[in-house]
């Protein structure tokens, strides 16, 4: 299983990050909408993503494709695993829905804020209620978590470039 990938971010488009590794391999990594926006600012820089490896497709039709999901932090990856346990929330739906930081989504679930959840793409009223029903007691670890890369966003662009050179 691939648990983490480190490499140069070549491009981000349509929820897919293209990572070039030192071994000469290029990986397509599906990323949540929130991480895609943040990664878009890091093109040509080294990135580290915590990954989930899964197989997409129907084995009865012989069409299966291995996929990698990537997250900027371990806590985001753990949240995603919990989030996708909800009936009706599949991997692709969850990736598109997560346009807000994990801590905000988790706090909304913990506080039973269905209005916040309904504002997320792919989440309707019934799905929001299902998420709250199944997860509101499981959000303590995620609701107060700092956003991945929060410290980076406080640095000015020249400082980010200096860090990239040092790395």
Coordinates of C-alpha atoms in Angstrom, one line a residue:
X1 CA 0.0 0.0 0.0
X2 CA 1.2 3.5 -0.8
X3 CA 0.9 5.6 2.4
X4 CA 2.8 8.8 1.4
X5 CA 4.2 10.3 -1.7
X6 CA 6.8 13.0 -1.9
X7 CA 7.8 14.7 -5.2
X8 CA 7.7 17.8 -7.4
X9 CA 4.2 19.0 -8.1
X10 CA 4.0 19.4 -11.9
X11 CA 0.3 20.4 -12.2
X12 CA -3.1 20.5 -10.6
X13 CA -6.3 20.4 -12.7
X14 CA -9.8 19.1 -12.1
X15 CA -9.0 17.6 -8.7
X16 CA -5.9 15.7 -9.9
X17 CA -2.4 16.5 -8.9
X18 CA 0.5 15.3 -11.0
X19 CA 3.5 14.4 -8.9
X20 CA 7.0 13.7 -10.3
X21 CA 9.1 11.5 -8.0
X22 CA 12.8 11.3 -7.7
X23 CA 12.6 7.7 -9.1
X24 CA 11.3 9.2 -12.4
X25 CA 7.8 8.0 -11.8
X26 CA 4.8 10.4 -12.3
X27 CA 1.7 9.8 -10.2
X28 CA -1.8 11.1 -10.7
X29 CA -3.2 11.7 -7.3
X30 CA -6.8 12.7 -6.7
X31 CA -7.1 15.5 -4.2
X32 CA -10.1 17.1 -2.4
X33 CA -11.2 20.4 -3.8
X34 CA -9.9 22.3 -0.8
X35 CA -6.4 20.8 -1.2
X36 CA -6.4 21.4 -5.0
X37 CA -6.8 25.1 -4.4
X38 CA -3.9 25.2 -2.0
X39 CA -1.7 22.9 -4.2
X40 CA -2.3 25.2 -7.2
X41 CA 0.0 27.7 -5.5
X42 CA 2.8 25.2 -5.1
X43 CA 3.4 24.2 -8.8
X44 CA 7.1 23.3 -9.4
X45 CA 7.7 22.8 -5.6
X46 CA 8.2 19.7 -3.6
X47 CA 5.1 18.4 -1.9
X48 CA 4.3 15.6 0.5
X49 CA 0.9 14.0 0.3
X50 CA -0.6 11.4 2.7
X51 CA -2.3 8.9 0.5
X52 CA -5.0 6.3 0.3
X53 CA -4.7 3.6 -2.4
X54 CA -7.9 2.1 -3.7
X55 CA -9.3 0.3 -6.7
X56 CA -12.1 1.9 -8.7
X57 CA -14.5 0.1 -10.9
X58 CA -16.6 -3.0 -11.1
X59 CA -14.6 -6.3 -10.9
X60 CA -17.5 -8.2 -12.6
X61 CA -16.9 -6.2 -15.8
X62 CA -13.2 -6.4 -15.5
X63 CA -12.8 -2.7 -15.5
X64 CA -10.8 -1.8 -12.4
X65 CA -8.3 1.1 -12.1
X66 CA -6.0 1.6 -9.2
X67 CA -6.2 5.2 -7.8
X68 CA -4.3 7.3 -5.3
X69 CA -6.0 9.9 -3.1
X70 CA -3.7 12.6 -1.6
X71 CA -4.1 14.9 1.4
X72 CA -1.8 17.6 2.8
X73 CA -2.0 16.2 6.4
X74 CA -2.5 13.0 8.2
X75 CA -5.5 14.3 10.0
X76 CA -7.2 15.2 6.7
X77 CA -6.7 11.7 5.5
X78 CA -8.1 10.2 8.7
X79 CA -11.1 12.5 8.4
X80 CA -11.7 11.4 4.8
X81 CA -11.7 7.8 5.9
X82 CA -14.3 8.5 8.6
X83 CA -16.4 10.8 6.2
X84 CA -16.7 8.1 3.5
X85 CA -18.1 5.6 6.0
X86 CA -21.4 7.5 5.8
X87 CA -24.0 5.8 3.6
X88 CA -24.3 7.6 0.3
X89 CA -20.8 9.3 0.5
X90 CA -18.5 7.6 -1.9
X91 CA -14.9 8.6 -2.6
X92 CA -15.6 10.8 -5.7
X93 CA -18.5 12.6 -4.0
X94 CA -16.4 13.2 -0.8
X95 CA -13.5 14.6 -2.9
X96 CA -15.9 17.1 -4.6
X97 CA -17.7 18.0 -1.4
X98 CA -14.6 18.9 0.6
X99 CA -14.2 22.5 -0.5
X100 CA -13.8 23.8 3.0
X101 CA -11.1 23.0 5.6
X102 CA -11.6 19.7 7.4
X103 CA -11.7 21.5 10.8
X104 CA -14.7 23.6 9.6
X105 CA -16.6 20.6 8.1
X106 CA -15.9 18.5 11.3
X107 CA -17.1 21.4 13.5
X108 CA -20.3 21.7 11.5
X109 CA -20.9 18.0 11.9
X110 CA -20.1 18.1 15.6
X111 CA -22.4 21.1 16.1
X112 CA -25.2 19.5 13.9
X113 CA -25.1 22.4 11.5
X114 CA -26.9 21.0 8.5
X115 CA -27.0 24.4 6.7
X116 CA -23.2 24.5 6.5
X117 CA -23.2 20.9 5.1
X118 CA -25.9 21.6 2.5
X119 CA -23.8 24.5 1.2
X120 CA -21.1 21.9 0.2
X121 CA -21.2 20.6 -3.3
X122 CA -22.8 17.2 -3.7
X123 CA -24.5 17.4 -0.2
X124 CA -28.2 17.7 -0.1
X125 CA -30.5 18.1 3.0
X126 CA -31.0 14.4 3.4
X127 CA -27.3 13.6 3.0
X128 CA -26.4 16.3 5.5
X129 CA -28.8 14.8 8.1
X130 CA -27.3 11.4 7.5
X131 CA -23.8 12.7 7.9
X132 CA -24.7 14.4 11.2
X133 CA -26.6 11.4 12.5
X134 CA -23.7 9.0 11.8
X135 CA -20.7 11.2 12.6
X136 CA -21.5 14.0 15.1
X137 CA -20.0 12.1 18.0
X138 CA -16.8 11.1 16.1
X139 CA -15.6 14.7 15.2
X140 CA -13.8 15.7 18.4
X141 CA -10.3 14.8 16.9
X142 CA -11.0 16.8 13.7
X143 CA -13.1 19.8 14.7
X144 CA -10.2 21.7 16.4
X145 CA -7.5 20.6 14.0
X146 CA -5.4 23.3 12.3
X147 CA -5.6 23.4 8.5
X148 CA -2.7 21.7 6.8
X149 CA -0.2 24.2 5.5
X150 CA -1.6 27.0 7.8
X151 CA 1.9 28.1 8.7
X152 CA 2.9 28.2 5.1
X153 CA 0.1 30.6 4.2
X154 CA 1.4 33.1 6.7
X155 CA 4.7 33.3 5.0
X156 CA 5.3 35.8 2.2
X157 CA 6.1 34.5 -1.3
X158 CA 9.8 35.2 -1.0
X159 CA 9.9 33.3 2.3
X160 CA 8.2 30.3 0.7
X161 CA 10.7 30.4 -2.2
X162 CA 13.6 30.4 0.3
X163 CA 12.1 27.4 2.2
X164 CA 11.7 25.6 -1.2
X165 CA 15.4 26.2 -2.0
X166 CA 16.6 25.0 1.4
X167 CA 14.5 21.8 1.1

